[in-house]
mmCIF file of C-alpha atoms in Angstrom:
data_model
loop_
_atom_site.group_PDB
_atom_site.id
_atom_site.type_symbol
_atom_site.label_atom_id
_atom_site.label_comp_id
_atom_site.label_asym_id
_atom_site.label_seq_id
_atom_site.Cartn_x
_atom_site.Cartn_y
_atom_site.Cartn_z
ATOM 1 C CA UNK A 1 -51.911 -107.128 57.923
ATOM 2 C CA UNK A 2 -49.898 -109.999 59.416
ATOM 3 C CA UNK A 3 -49.691 -111.756 56.056
ATOM 4 C CA UNK A 4 -47.942 -108.763 54.530
ATOM 5 C CA UNK A 5 -45.672 -107.740 57.408
ATOM 6 C CA UNK A 6 -44.569 -111.125 58.791
ATOM 7 C CA UNK A 7 -45.360 -113.889 56.324
ATOM 8 C CA UNK A 8 -44.658 -113.960 52.637
ATOM 9 C CA UNK A 9 -43.650 -110.370 51.954
ATOM 10 C CA UNK A 10 -41.238 -111.721 49.316
ATOM 11 C CA UNK A 11 -44.135 -113.486 47.588
ATOM 12 C CA UNK A 12 -46.340 -110.405 47.491
ATOM 13 C CA UNK A 13 -43.675 -108.270 45.781
ATOM 14 C CA UNK A 14 -44.096 -107.440 42.093
ATOM 15 C CA UNK A 15 -47.437 -109.239 41.897
ATOM 16 C CA UNK A 16 -45.846 -112.685 41.594
ATOM 17 C CA UNK A 17 -48.247 -114.402 43.994
ATOM 18 C CA UNK A 18 -51.291 -112.929 42.269
ATOM 19 C CA UNK A 19 -50.028 -113.858 38.806
ATOM 20 C CA UNK A 20 -49.493 -117.490 39.816
ATOM 21 C CA UNK A 21 -52.862 -117.637 41.592
ATOM 22 C CA UNK A 22 -54.683 -116.111 38.630
ATOM 23 C CA UNK A 23 -52.974 -118.553 36.277
ATOM 24 C CA UNK A 24 -54.404 -121.582 38.063
ATOM 25 C CA UNK A 25 -57.776 -119.920 38.769
ATOM 26 C CA UNK A 26 -57.317 -119.570 42.517
ATOM 27 C CA UNK A 27 -59.093 -116.693 44.190
ATOM 28 C CA UNK A 28 -56.370 -114.247 45.180
ATOM 29 C CA UNK A 29 -55.818 -112.819 48.628
ATOM 30 C CA UNK A 30 -52.623 -112.029 50.499
ATOM 31 C CA UNK A 31 -53.375 -114.967 52.798
ATOM 32 C CA UNK A 32 -52.155 -117.205 49.965
ATOM 33 C CA UNK A 33 -48.650 -116.274 51.074
ATOM 34 C CA UNK A 34 -49.131 -118.761 53.927
ATOM 35 C CA UNK A 35 -49.110 -121.421 51.209
ATOM 36 C CA UNK A 36 -46.291 -119.922 49.125
ATOM 37 C CA UNK A 37 -44.310 -117.888 51.670
ATOM 38 C CA UNK A 38 -41.197 -117.485 49.515
ATOM 39 C CA UNK A 39 -41.507 -116.671 45.818
ATOM 40 C CA UNK A 40 -38.007 -115.569 44.861
ATOM 41 C CA UNK A 41 -38.615 -112.073 43.548
ATOM 42 C CA UNK A 42 -35.778 -111.927 41.031
ATOM 43 C CA UNK A 43 -32.684 -113.657 39.730
ATOM 44 C CA UNK A 44 -29.585 -113.368 41.905
ATOM 45 C CA UNK A 45 -26.360 -113.416 39.897
ATOM 46 C CA UNK A 46 -23.931 -113.419 42.837
ATOM 47 C CA UNK A 47 -24.887 -116.701 44.504
ATOM 48 C CA UNK A 48 -26.113 -114.941 47.647
ATOM 49 C CA UNK A 49 -28.142 -117.302 49.844
ATOM 50 C CA UNK A 50 -31.315 -115.633 51.143
ATOM 51 C CA UNK A 51 -31.593 -115.254 54.903
ATOM 52 C CA UNK A 52 -35.298 -116.020 54.621
ATOM 53 C CA UNK A 53 -34.702 -119.760 54.207
ATOM 54 C CA UNK A 54 -33.737 -119.874 57.895
ATOM 55 C CA UNK A 55 -37.121 -118.536 58.951
ATOM 56 C CA UNK A 56 -39.279 -121.384 60.271
ATOM 57 C CA UNK A 57 -42.489 -120.236 58.584
ATOM 58 C CA UNK A 58 -40.803 -120.416 55.152
ATOM 59 C CA UNK A 59 -41.678 -124.038 54.423
ATOM 60 C CA UNK A 60 -41.062 -123.950 50.657
ATOM 61 C CA UNK A 61 -39.640 -121.764 47.892
ATOM 62 C CA UNK A 62 -40.866 -121.015 44.418
ATOM 63 C CA UNK A 63 -38.162 -119.969 41.962
ATOM 64 C CA UNK A 64 -37.760 -119.510 38.239
ATOM 65 C CA UNK A 65 -34.590 -121.607 37.862
ATOM 66 C CA UNK A 66 -32.988 -124.009 40.334
ATOM 67 C CA UNK A 67 -29.461 -122.565 40.120
ATOM 68 C CA UNK A 68 -29.247 -122.180 43.935
ATOM 69 C CA UNK A 69 -31.139 -125.341 44.780
ATOM 70 C CA UNK A 70 -28.175 -127.555 45.702
ATOM 71 C CA UNK A 71 -26.511 -125.111 48.075
ATOM 72 C CA UNK A 72 -29.824 -124.344 49.811
ATOM 73 C CA UNK A 73 -30.453 -128.067 50.212
ATOM 74 C CA UNK A 74 -27.137 -128.317 52.064
ATOM 75 C CA UNK A 75 -28.404 -125.797 54.585
ATOM 76 C CA UNK A 76 -31.974 -127.065 54.940
ATOM 77 C CA UNK A 77 -33.109 -130.649 54.407
ATOM 78 C CA UNK A 78 -36.560 -131.708 53.159
ATOM 79 C CA UNK A 79 -37.182 -128.165 51.960
ATOM 80 C CA UNK A 80 -39.189 -128.108 48.700
ATOM 81 C CA UNK A 81 -37.981 -125.754 45.992
ATOM 82 C CA UNK A 82 -40.358 -125.571 43.034
ATOM 83 C CA UNK A 83 -38.845 -124.267 39.806
ATOM 84 C CA UNK A 84 -41.631 -122.869 37.620
ATOM 85 C CA UNK A 85 -39.753 -121.163 34.797
ATOM 86 C CA UNK A 86 -40.003 -117.460 33.877
ATOM 87 C CA UNK A 87 -42.741 -115.732 35.857
ATOM 88 C CA UNK A 88 -43.480 -113.502 32.873
ATOM 89 C CA UNK A 89 -45.006 -116.524 31.107
ATOM 90 C CA UNK A 90 -47.877 -116.618 33.597
ATOM 91 C CA UNK A 91 -48.782 -112.925 33.390
ATOM 92 C CA UNK A 92 -51.453 -111.463 31.151
ATOM 93 C CA UNK A 93 -50.828 -108.090 29.561
ATOM 94 C CA UNK A 94 -52.362 -105.000 31.135
ATOM 95 C CA UNK A 95 -53.985 -103.962 27.853
ATOM 96 C CA UNK A 96 -55.710 -105.741 25.004
ATOM 97 C CA UNK A 97 -53.856 -107.071 21.978
ATOM 98 C CA UNK A 98 -55.657 -104.487 19.849
ATOM 99 C CA UNK A 99 -54.481 -101.637 22.081
ATOM 100 C CA UNK A 100 -50.950 -103.016 22.031
ATOM 101 C CA UNK A 101 -50.925 -103.115 18.238
ATOM 102 C CA UNK A 102 -52.260 -99.553 18.111
ATOM 103 C CA UNK A 103 -49.470 -98.352 20.386
ATOM 104 C CA UNK A 104 -46.856 -100.224 18.359
ATOM 105 C CA UNK A 105 -48.137 -98.577 15.192
ATOM 106 C CA UNK A 106 -47.815 -95.152 16.827
ATOM 107 C CA UNK A 107 -44.305 -95.822 18.171
ATOM 108 C CA UNK A 108 -42.881 -97.522 15.095
ATOM 109 C CA UNK A 109 -39.663 -99.510 15.485
ATOM 110 C CA UNK A 110 -39.084 -99.319 19.222
ATOM 111 C CA UNK A 111 -36.051 -99.836 21.428
ATOM 112 C CA UNK A 112 -36.741 -100.587 25.086
ATOM 113 C CA UNK A 113 -34.052 -99.466 27.493
ATOM 114 C CA UNK A 114 -33.713 -100.948 30.968
ATOM 115 C CA UNK A 115 -31.405 -98.542 32.811
ATOM 116 C CA UNK A 116 -29.459 -99.844 35.760
ATOM 117 C CA UNK A 117 -31.570 -98.888 38.752
ATOM 118 C CA UNK A 118 -30.740 -97.966 42.299
ATOM 119 C CA UNK A 119 -32.259 -99.600 45.333
ATOM 120 C CA UNK A 120 -33.461 -98.145 48.589
ATOM 121 C CA UNK A 121 -30.692 -96.398 50.542
ATOM 122 C CA UNK A 122 -28.317 -96.427 47.538
ATOM 123 C CA UNK A 123 -27.216 -93.537 45.352
ATOM 124 C CA UNK A 124 -27.293 -93.145 41.592
ATOM 125 C CA UNK A 125 -24.125 -93.326 39.546
ATOM 126 C CA UNK A 126 -23.037 -89.747 38.854
ATOM 127 C CA UNK A 127 -20.869 -90.736 35.874
ATOM 128 C CA UNK A 128 -23.648 -92.453 33.931
ATOM 129 C CA UNK A 129 -25.088 -89.495 31.987
ATOM 130 C CA UNK A 130 -22.344 -89.391 29.360
ATOM 131 C CA UNK A 131 -22.792 -93.131 28.801
ATOM 132 C CA UNK A 132 -26.544 -92.761 28.261
ATOM 133 C CA UNK A 133 -26.039 -89.733 26.015
ATOM 134 C CA UNK A 134 -23.983 -91.855 23.619
ATOM 135 C CA UNK A 135 -26.427 -94.749 23.905
ATOM 136 C CA UNK A 136 -29.423 -92.560 23.011
ATOM 137 C CA UNK A 137 -27.548 -91.048 20.075
ATOM 138 C CA UNK A 138 -26.811 -94.482 18.622
ATOM 139 C CA UNK A 139 -30.329 -95.795 19.260
ATOM 140 C CA UNK A 140 -32.014 -92.960 17.419
ATOM 141 C CA UNK A 141 -30.207 -93.851 14.224
ATOM 142 C CA UNK A 142 -31.812 -97.303 14.177
ATOM 143 C CA UNK A 143 -35.213 -96.892 15.866
ATOM 144 C CA UNK A 144 -38.231 -94.634 15.514
ATOM 145 C CA UNK A 145 -38.827 -94.525 19.264
ATOM 146 C CA UNK A 146 -36.869 -95.187 22.444
ATOM 147 C CA UNK A 147 -38.720 -96.012 25.641
ATOM 148 C CA UNK A 148 -37.083 -96.420 29.030
ATOM 149 C CA UNK A 149 -38.490 -98.576 31.825
ATOM 150 C CA UNK A 150 -37.909 -96.626 35.030
ATOM 151 C CA UNK A 151 -37.714 -98.158 38.477
ATOM 152 C CA UNK A 152 -40.016 -96.356 40.909
ATOM 153 C CA UNK A 153 -37.133 -95.389 43.223
ATOM 154 C CA UNK A 154 -35.402 -93.472 40.424
ATOM 155 C CA UNK A 155 -38.228 -91.214 39.317
ATOM 156 C CA UNK A 156 -36.486 -88.066 40.631
ATOM 157 C CA UNK A 157 -32.980 -89.079 39.546
ATOM 158 C CA UNK A 158 -30.637 -87.058 37.376
ATOM 159 C CA UNK A 159 -30.728 -89.828 34.776
ATOM 160 C CA UNK A 160 -34.516 -89.689 34.472
ATOM 161 C CA UNK A 161 -34.396 -85.921 34.126
ATOM 162 C CA UNK A 162 -31.847 -86.321 31.331
ATOM 163 C CA UNK A 163 -33.878 -88.989 29.499
ATOM 164 C CA UNK A 164 -36.984 -86.838 29.762
ATOM 165 C CA UNK A 165 -35.115 -83.850 28.318
ATOM 166 C CA UNK A 166 -34.140 -86.008 25.328
ATOM 167 C CA UNK A 167 -37.761 -86.873 24.632
ATOM 168 C CA UNK A 168 -37.388 -90.503 25.638
ATOM 169 C CA UNK A 169 -40.757 -92.107 26.418
ATOM 170 C CA UNK A 170 -40.661 -92.958 30.129
ATOM 171 C CA UNK A 171 -42.646 -95.950 31.347
ATOM 172 C CA UNK A 172 -42.844 -97.862 34.603
ATOM 173 C CA UNK A 173 -44.287 -101.177 35.686
ATOM 174 C CA UNK A 174 -45.157 -99.578 39.027
ATOM 175 C CA UNK A 175 -44.020 -99.912 42.593
ATOM 176 C CA UNK A 176 -42.934 -103.329 43.805
ATOM 177 C CA UNK A 177 -46.105 -103.545 45.927
ATOM 178 C CA UNK A 178 -48.286 -103.225 42.817
ATOM 179 C CA UNK A 179 -50.043 -106.557 42.177
ATOM 180 C CA UNK A 180 -50.162 -105.617 38.466
ATOM 181 C CA UNK A 181 -46.401 -105.029 38.250
ATOM 182 C CA UNK A 182 -45.604 -108.159 36.237
ATOM 183 C CA UNK A 183 -48.606 -107.627 33.953
ATOM 184 C CA UNK A 184 -47.408 -104.082 33.289
ATOM 185 C CA UNK A 185 -43.857 -105.258 32.677
ATOM 186 C CA UNK A 186 -45.011 -107.842 30.152
ATOM 187 C CA UNK A 187 -46.929 -105.139 28.306
ATOM 188 C CA UNK A 188 -43.862 -102.895 28.215
ATOM 189 C CA UNK A 189 -41.636 -105.681 26.868
ATOM 190 C CA UNK A 190 -44.219 -106.681 24.254
ATOM 191 C CA UNK A 191 -44.161 -103.103 22.933
ATOM 192 C CA UNK A 192 -40.475 -103.378 22.069
ATOM 193 C CA UNK A 193 -38.781 -104.601 18.924
ATOM 194 C CA UNK A 194 -35.432 -104.853 20.714
ATOM 195 C CA UNK A 195 -34.080 -104.360 24.226
ATOM 196 C CA UNK A 196 -30.922 -102.945 25.757
ATOM 197 C CA UNK A 197 -30.298 -103.925 29.370
ATOM 198 C CA UNK A 198 -27.737 -101.967 31.348
ATOM 199 C CA UNK A 199 -26.085 -104.703 33.351
ATOM 200 C CA UNK A 200 -27.637 -107.897 34.628
ATOM 201 C CA UNK A 201 -31.288 -108.049 35.591
ATOM 202 C CA UNK A 202 -34.295 -110.341 35.655
ATOM 203 C CA UNK A 203 -35.583 -108.483 32.602
ATOM 204 C CA UNK A 204 -32.988 -110.294 30.445
ATOM 205 C CA UNK A 205 -34.707 -113.641 30.810
ATOM 206 C CA UNK A 206 -38.097 -112.020 30.362
ATOM 207 C CA UNK A 207 -36.983 -110.481 27.083
ATOM 208 C CA UNK A 208 -35.612 -113.844 25.965
ATOM 209 C CA UNK A 209 -38.838 -115.629 26.961
ATOM 210 C CA UNK A 210 -40.838 -113.146 24.883
ATOM 211 C CA UNK A 211 -38.473 -113.569 21.904
ATOM 212 C CA UNK A 212 -37.029 -110.056 21.910
ATOM 213 C CA UNK A 213 -33.516 -109.426 20.549
ATOM 214 C CA UNK A 214 -31.494 -108.139 23.499
ATOM 215 C CA UNK A 215 -28.089 -106.601 24.104
ATOM 216 C CA UNK A 216 -26.367 -106.096 27.444
ATOM 217 C CA UNK A 217 -24.283 -102.960 27.896
ATOM 218 C CA UNK A 218 -21.853 -102.151 30.686
ATOM 219 C CA UNK A 219 -23.156 -102.109 34.229
ATOM 220 C CA UNK A 220 -23.487 -98.717 35.882
ATOM 221 C CA UNK A 221 -25.200 -100.165 38.913
ATOM 222 C CA UNK A 222 -24.313 -99.421 42.523
ATOM 223 C CA UNK A 223 -25.161 -102.766 44.077
ATOM 224 C CA UNK A 224 -25.186 -103.837 47.709
ATOM 225 C CA UNK A 225 -21.992 -104.869 49.464
ATOM 226 C CA UNK A 226 -20.919 -108.486 48.949
ATOM 227 C CA UNK A 227 -18.066 -110.744 49.951
ATOM 228 C CA UNK A 228 -15.244 -111.842 47.634
ATOM 229 C CA UNK A 229 -16.860 -115.137 46.587
ATOM 230 C CA UNK A 230 -20.125 -113.403 45.696
ATOM 231 C CA UNK A 231 -18.232 -110.671 43.828
ATOM 232 C CA UNK A 232 -16.276 -113.273 41.855
ATOM 233 C CA UNK A 233 -19.443 -115.155 40.901
ATOM 234 C CA UNK A 234 -21.125 -111.927 39.812
ATOM 235 C CA UNK A 235 -18.099 -111.035 37.691
ATOM 236 C CA UNK A 236 -18.087 -114.477 36.048
ATOM 237 C CA UNK A 237 -21.810 -114.294 35.307
ATOM 238 C CA UNK A 238 -21.417 -110.773 33.934
ATOM 239 C CA UNK A 239 -18.777 -112.026 31.490
ATOM 240 C CA UNK A 240 -20.955 -114.953 30.408
ATOM 241 C CA UNK A 241 -24.013 -112.786 29.828
ATOM 242 C CA UNK A 242 -22.024 -110.060 28.051
ATOM 243 C CA UNK A 243 -20.600 -112.655 25.653
ATOM 244 C CA UNK A 244 -23.976 -114.255 25.009
ATOM 245 C CA UNK A 245 -25.881 -110.985 24.517
ATOM 246 C CA UNK A 246 -23.247 -108.933 22.694
ATOM 247 C CA UNK A 247 -25.352 -107.953 19.686
ATOM 248 C CA UNK A 248 -28.914 -108.083 18.383
ATOM 249 C CA UNK A 249 -28.075 -110.498 15.560
ATOM 250 C CA UNK A 250 -28.126 -114.059 16.907
ATOM 251 C CA UNK A 251 -25.994 -116.774 15.317
ATOM 252 C CA UNK A 252 -26.012 -120.429 16.364
ATOM 253 C CA UNK A 253 -23.361 -119.907 19.045
ATOM 254 C CA UNK A 254 -25.059 -116.911 20.670
ATOM 255 C CA UNK A 255 -28.397 -118.770 20.673
ATOM 256 C CA UNK A 256 -26.699 -121.708 22.382
ATOM 257 C CA UNK A 257 -25.132 -119.470 25.037
ATOM 258 C CA UNK A 258 -28.335 -117.508 25.617
ATOM 259 C CA UNK A 259 -30.424 -120.654 25.950
ATOM 260 C CA UNK A 260 -27.940 -122.148 28.408
ATOM 261 C CA UNK A 261 -28.154 -119.065 30.642
ATOM 262 C CA UNK A 262 -31.935 -118.845 30.302
ATOM 263 C CA UNK A 263 -32.309 -122.486 31.316
ATOM 264 C CA UNK A 264 -30.005 -122.066 34.315
ATOM 265 C CA UNK A 265 -31.332 -118.845 35.821
ATOM 266 C CA UNK A 266 -34.941 -118.741 34.581
ATOM 267 C CA UNK A 267 -35.592 -122.486 34.480
ATOM 268 C CA UNK A 268 -36.127 -122.691 30.740
ATOM 269 C CA UNK A 269 -39.277 -123.617 28.881
ATOM 270 C CA UNK A 270 -39.349 -127.121 30.355
ATOM 271 C CA UNK A 271 -39.827 -125.740 33.884
ATOM 272 C CA UNK A 272 -43.079 -123.980 32.975
ATOM 273 C CA UNK A 273 -46.049 -125.532 34.754
ATOM 274 C CA UNK A 274 -49.508 -126.228 33.415
ATOM 275 C CA UNK A 275 -52.465 -124.654 35.164
ATOM 276 C CA UNK A 276 -53.183 -127.946 36.912
ATOM 277 C CA UNK A 277 -49.569 -128.351 38.009
ATOM 278 C CA UNK A 278 -49.466 -124.846 39.433
ATOM 279 C CA UNK A 279 -52.668 -125.510 41.337
ATOM 280 C CA UNK A 280 -51.131 -128.717 42.725
ATOM 281 C CA UNK A 281 -48.188 -126.757 44.135
ATOM 282 C CA UNK A 282 -50.646 -124.676 46.143
ATOM 283 C CA UNK A 283 -52.472 -127.882 47.117
ATOM 284 C CA UNK A 284 -49.302 -129.588 48.366
ATOM 285 C CA UNK A 285 -48.736 -126.687 50.752
ATOM 286 C CA UNK A 286 -52.374 -126.888 51.862
ATOM 287 C CA UNK A 287 -51.988 -130.594 52.598
ATOM 288 C CA UNK A 288 -48.804 -130.017 54.596
ATOM 289 C CA UNK A 289 -50.284 -127.216 56.699
ATOM 290 C CA UNK A 290 -53.399 -129.303 57.308
ATOM 291 C CA UNK A 291 -51.278 -132.140 58.691
ATOM 292 C CA UNK A 292 -49.038 -129.955 60.849
ATOM 293 C CA UNK A 293 -51.629 -127.374 61.942
ATOM 294 C CA UNK A 294 -48.925 -124.798 61.240
ATOM 295 C CA UNK A 295 -46.361 -126.352 63.608
ATOM 296 C CA UNK A 296 -43.083 -125.418 61.880
ATOM 297 C CA UNK A 297 -41.180 -128.126 63.728
ATOM 298 C CA UNK A 298 -43.147 -130.738 61.798
ATOM 299 C CA UNK A 299 -42.904 -129.241 58.292
ATOM 300 C CA UNK A 300 -39.985 -131.363 57.041
ATOM 301 C CA UNK A 301 -41.388 -134.668 58.302
ATOM 302 C CA UNK A 302 -44.820 -133.796 56.903
ATOM 303 C CA UNK A 303 -43.412 -133.227 53.418
ATOM 304 C CA UNK A 304 -41.578 -136.561 53.647
ATOM 305 C CA UNK A 305 -44.786 -138.282 54.707
ATOM 306 C CA UNK A 306 -46.802 -136.626 51.955
ATOM 307 C CA UNK A 307 -44.328 -137.775 49.310
ATOM 308 C CA UNK A 308 -44.807 -141.376 50.421
ATOM 309 C CA UNK A 309 -48.591 -141.045 50.548
ATOM 310 C CA UNK A 310 -48.832 -139.379 47.131
ATOM 311 C CA UNK A 311 -46.508 -141.957 45.546
ATOM 312 C CA UNK A 312 -48.523 -144.897 46.916
ATOM 313 C CA UNK A 313 -51.831 -143.492 45.769
ATOM 314 C CA UNK A 314 -53.689 -144.597 42.650
ATOM 315 C CA UNK A 315 -55.344 -141.177 42.319
ATOM 316 C CA UNK A 316 -54.095 -139.238 39.288
ATOM 317 C CA UNK A 317 -54.011 -135.950 41.170
ATOM 318 C CA UNK A 318 -51.961 -137.453 43.999
ATOM 319 C CA UNK A 319 -49.511 -138.933 41.510
ATOM 320 C CA UNK A 320 -49.127 -135.506 39.915
ATOM 321 C CA UNK A 321 -48.395 -134.055 43.352
ATOM 322 C CA UNK A 322 -45.866 -136.832 43.962
ATOM 323 C CA UNK A 323 -43.946 -135.955 40.824
ATOM 324 C CA UNK A 324 -43.937 -132.234 41.629
ATOM 325 C CA UNK A 325 -42.898 -132.730 45.250
ATOM 326 C CA UNK A 326 -40.222 -135.286 44.353
ATOM 327 C CA UNK A 327 -38.703 -132.857 41.846
ATOM 328 C CA UNK A 328 -38.863 -130.023 44.385
ATOM 329 C CA UNK A 329 -37.008 -132.121 46.970
ATOM 330 C CA UNK A 330 -34.555 -133.786 44.595
ATOM 331 C CA UNK A 331 -30.848 -133.092 44.778
ATOM 332 C CA UNK A 332 -29.736 -130.646 42.108
ATOM 333 C CA UNK A 333 -26.174 -130.254 40.872
#
């Protein structure tokens, strides 16, 4: 399908597009990626600017936080970037509340482990087993059950074989093409009483959003190559997150640090959109494509024109669109 292979593949990943469509009661199909062609699939902690913003068909971005908004605006003018807060907020669980409570009763006090995962064409860290052996030993003294959320690419890894041999409950939210991925992930997080994340990941903000005590341990991840500036930013963010999420007990200072990071990278609670507001984001894209007939050379001027038209309208829905579009186009520092 053209929608999947050319347009909006980023949006289709991990079920983000479906979750947002379901939230505002829009009938889901992959063709919706024409409206939202770029839903940032996860938090980037190195400051890397996505190549996709240079693609002409990418006429807007949806993100959780607006931490890269300013630098992207320098590279592309009149390019809306809608910050919608943590995606996990919009997802329903994959099971009923009653089934969740039944599982929690069976598991008892549960620690959820997010191991550092590989990515396609990378290799697992061969020195990680001893680290996980110590981690599992410590966890079992404080929790009745330990579950580990496994990335689909790692199912045959040495680490997974080790965790299985230790009797760790292995779970997975699915492959990244699974439209129920985020629903499954929310269910997994809701099962936990506490979380340990190995290194930085989008799951940190999701755990925070769902009010789960969370600790970050050292990063065993083999990440992609990056330049010095990106490496320095990643190192600085790693220090900040490690300081903020050093232990399960949260005092006033750790809450302050955690909230600051959550607001920056996941948008915070204030960025969360109502069902009507989310529907208006889809509608703004529909209006723009209707005006331009899909001519990418006219996208920027069409958004500018729409902002004027919405702002001058007396219609409540248009005024709501004006506010959303103005915020998406505003300079962020």
